[in-house]
Structure formats: C-alpha cells, structure tokens
C-alpha cells in the first residue's frame, strides 16, 4: 500500500475529531513523564541519604549537677 492510499484512509478519521477540544498532546505527556522520573530519582536519593543517618538520642540526665555532652561529640561507629 502506498502512502497516498494510507492517507486517504486516515483523512475521514481526522475529520471526526473536534477541533475545539484542547488536549495536552505528546508534549504534555513528555513533561509529565519527565517530572515523574525526576520525583522517582529524588525519592531514591533521599532513601539512600536517610539510610546513612546514624542518630542516637542522648540519655536523659536525672542528676541536676551533671554536665550534658556537646552535640557534636557523639561517638561514631
């Protein structure tokens, strides 16, 4: 089948479309897909960084005269 024959079969389909209807089209899909991939990569990176966090809460001191440890002087493993 030639290209001109294929176009003659598609022309009636194109005329049935409503020309007043606005759709996002291919560009809208590409932008949405890019945003979705970006969010997925950010979530993956955040999970990796949160996995590196080693938080140990300082025990509560009941003795009024005790000197609390400095925030930056905690032992690291």
CSV table of C-alpha atoms in Angstrom, one decimal:
chain,number,residue,atom,x,y,z
A,1,UNK,CA,0.0,0.0,0.0
A,2,UNK,CA,1.3,3.4,-0.9
A,3,UNK,CA,1.5,6.4,1.4
A,4,UNK,CA,-1.2,8.3,-0.5
A,5,UNK,CA,-3.6,5.4,-0.1
A,6,UNK,CA,-2.9,5.3,3.6
A,7,UNK,CA,-3.6,9.0,3.9
A,8,UNK,CA,-6.9,8.7,2.1
A,9,UNK,CA,-8.0,6.1,4.7
A,10,UNK,CA,-6.9,8.3,7.6
A,11,UNK,CA,-8.5,11.6,6.4
A,12,UNK,CA,-12.0,10.6,7.4
A,13,UNK,CA,-10.8,9.8,10.9
A,14,UNK,CA,-9.1,13.2,11.2
A,15,UNK,CA,-12.3,15.0,10.3
A,16,UNK,CA,-14.2,13.3,13.1
A,17,UNK,CA,-12.0,15.0,15.7
A,18,UNK,CA,-13.5,18.0,17.5
A,19,UNK,CA,-11.3,21.0,16.5
A,20,UNK,CA,-12.4,23.0,19.6
A,21,UNK,CA,-11.2,20.3,22.0
A,22,UNK,CA,-7.9,21.1,23.7
A,23,UNK,CA,-5.7,18.2,24.8
A,24,UNK,CA,-2.2,18.1,26.3
A,25,UNK,CA,-0.8,16.0,23.5
A,26,UNK,CA,2.6,14.5,23.3
A,27,UNK,CA,4.4,17.5,24.8
A,28,UNK,CA,2.2,17.2,27.9
A,29,UNK,CA,2.9,13.5,28.2
A,30,UNK,CA,6.7,14.1,27.9
A,31,UNK,CA,6.7,16.8,30.6
A,32,UNK,CA,4.6,14.6,32.9
A,33,UNK,CA,6.9,11.6,32.4
A,34,UNK,CA,10.0,13.8,33.0
A,35,UNK,CA,8.5,15.1,36.2
A,36,UNK,CA,7.6,11.5,37.3
A,37,UNK,CA,11.2,10.3,36.6
A,38,UNK,CA,12.6,13.3,38.5
A,39,UNK,CA,10.5,12.6,41.5
A,40,UNK,CA,11.4,8.9,41.5
A,41,UNK,CA,15.1,9.8,41.3
A,42,UNK,CA,14.8,12.3,44.2
A,43,UNK,CA,13.0,9.7,46.4
A,44,UNK,CA,15.6,7.1,45.6
A,45,UNK,CA,18.4,9.6,46.6
A,46,UNK,CA,16.5,10.6,49.7
A,47,UNK,CA,16.2,7.0,50.8
A,48,UNK,CA,19.9,6.4,50.3
A,49,UNK,CA,20.8,9.5,52.3
A,50,UNK,CA,18.4,8.7,55.1
A,51,UNK,CA,19.9,5.2,55.3
A,52,UNK,CA,23.3,6.9,56.1
A,53,UNK,CA,21.9,8.8,59.1
A,54,UNK,CA,23.1,7.3,62.4
A,55,UNK,CA,21.0,9.1,65.1
A,56,UNK,CA,21.4,8.1,68.8
A,57,UNK,CA,19.4,10.1,71.2
A,58,UNK,CA,21.3,11.3,74.3
A,59,UNK,CA,20.1,9.7,77.5
A,60,UNK,CA,18.1,11.9,79.9
A,61,UNK,CA,20.2,13.1,82.8
A,62,UNK,CA,18.3,12.8,86.1
A,63,UNK,CA,21.2,14.3,88.1
A,64,UNK,CA,20.8,18.1,88.3
A,65,UNK,CA,24.6,18.7,88.6
A,66,UNK,CA,25.5,16.6,85.6
A,67,UNK,CA,27.1,18.3,82.6
A,68,UNK,CA,25.5,17.3,79.3
A,69,UNK,CA,27.7,16.2,76.4
A,70,UNK,CA,28.2,18.5,73.5
A,71,UNK,CA,26.1,17.9,70.5
A,72,UNK,CA,29.0,17.3,68.1
A,73,UNK,CA,31.0,15.0,70.4
A,74,UNK,CA,28.9,11.8,70.0
A,75,UNK,CA,30.8,8.6,69.1
A,76,UNK,CA,30.6,7.4,65.6
A,77,UNK,CA,30.7,3.8,64.6
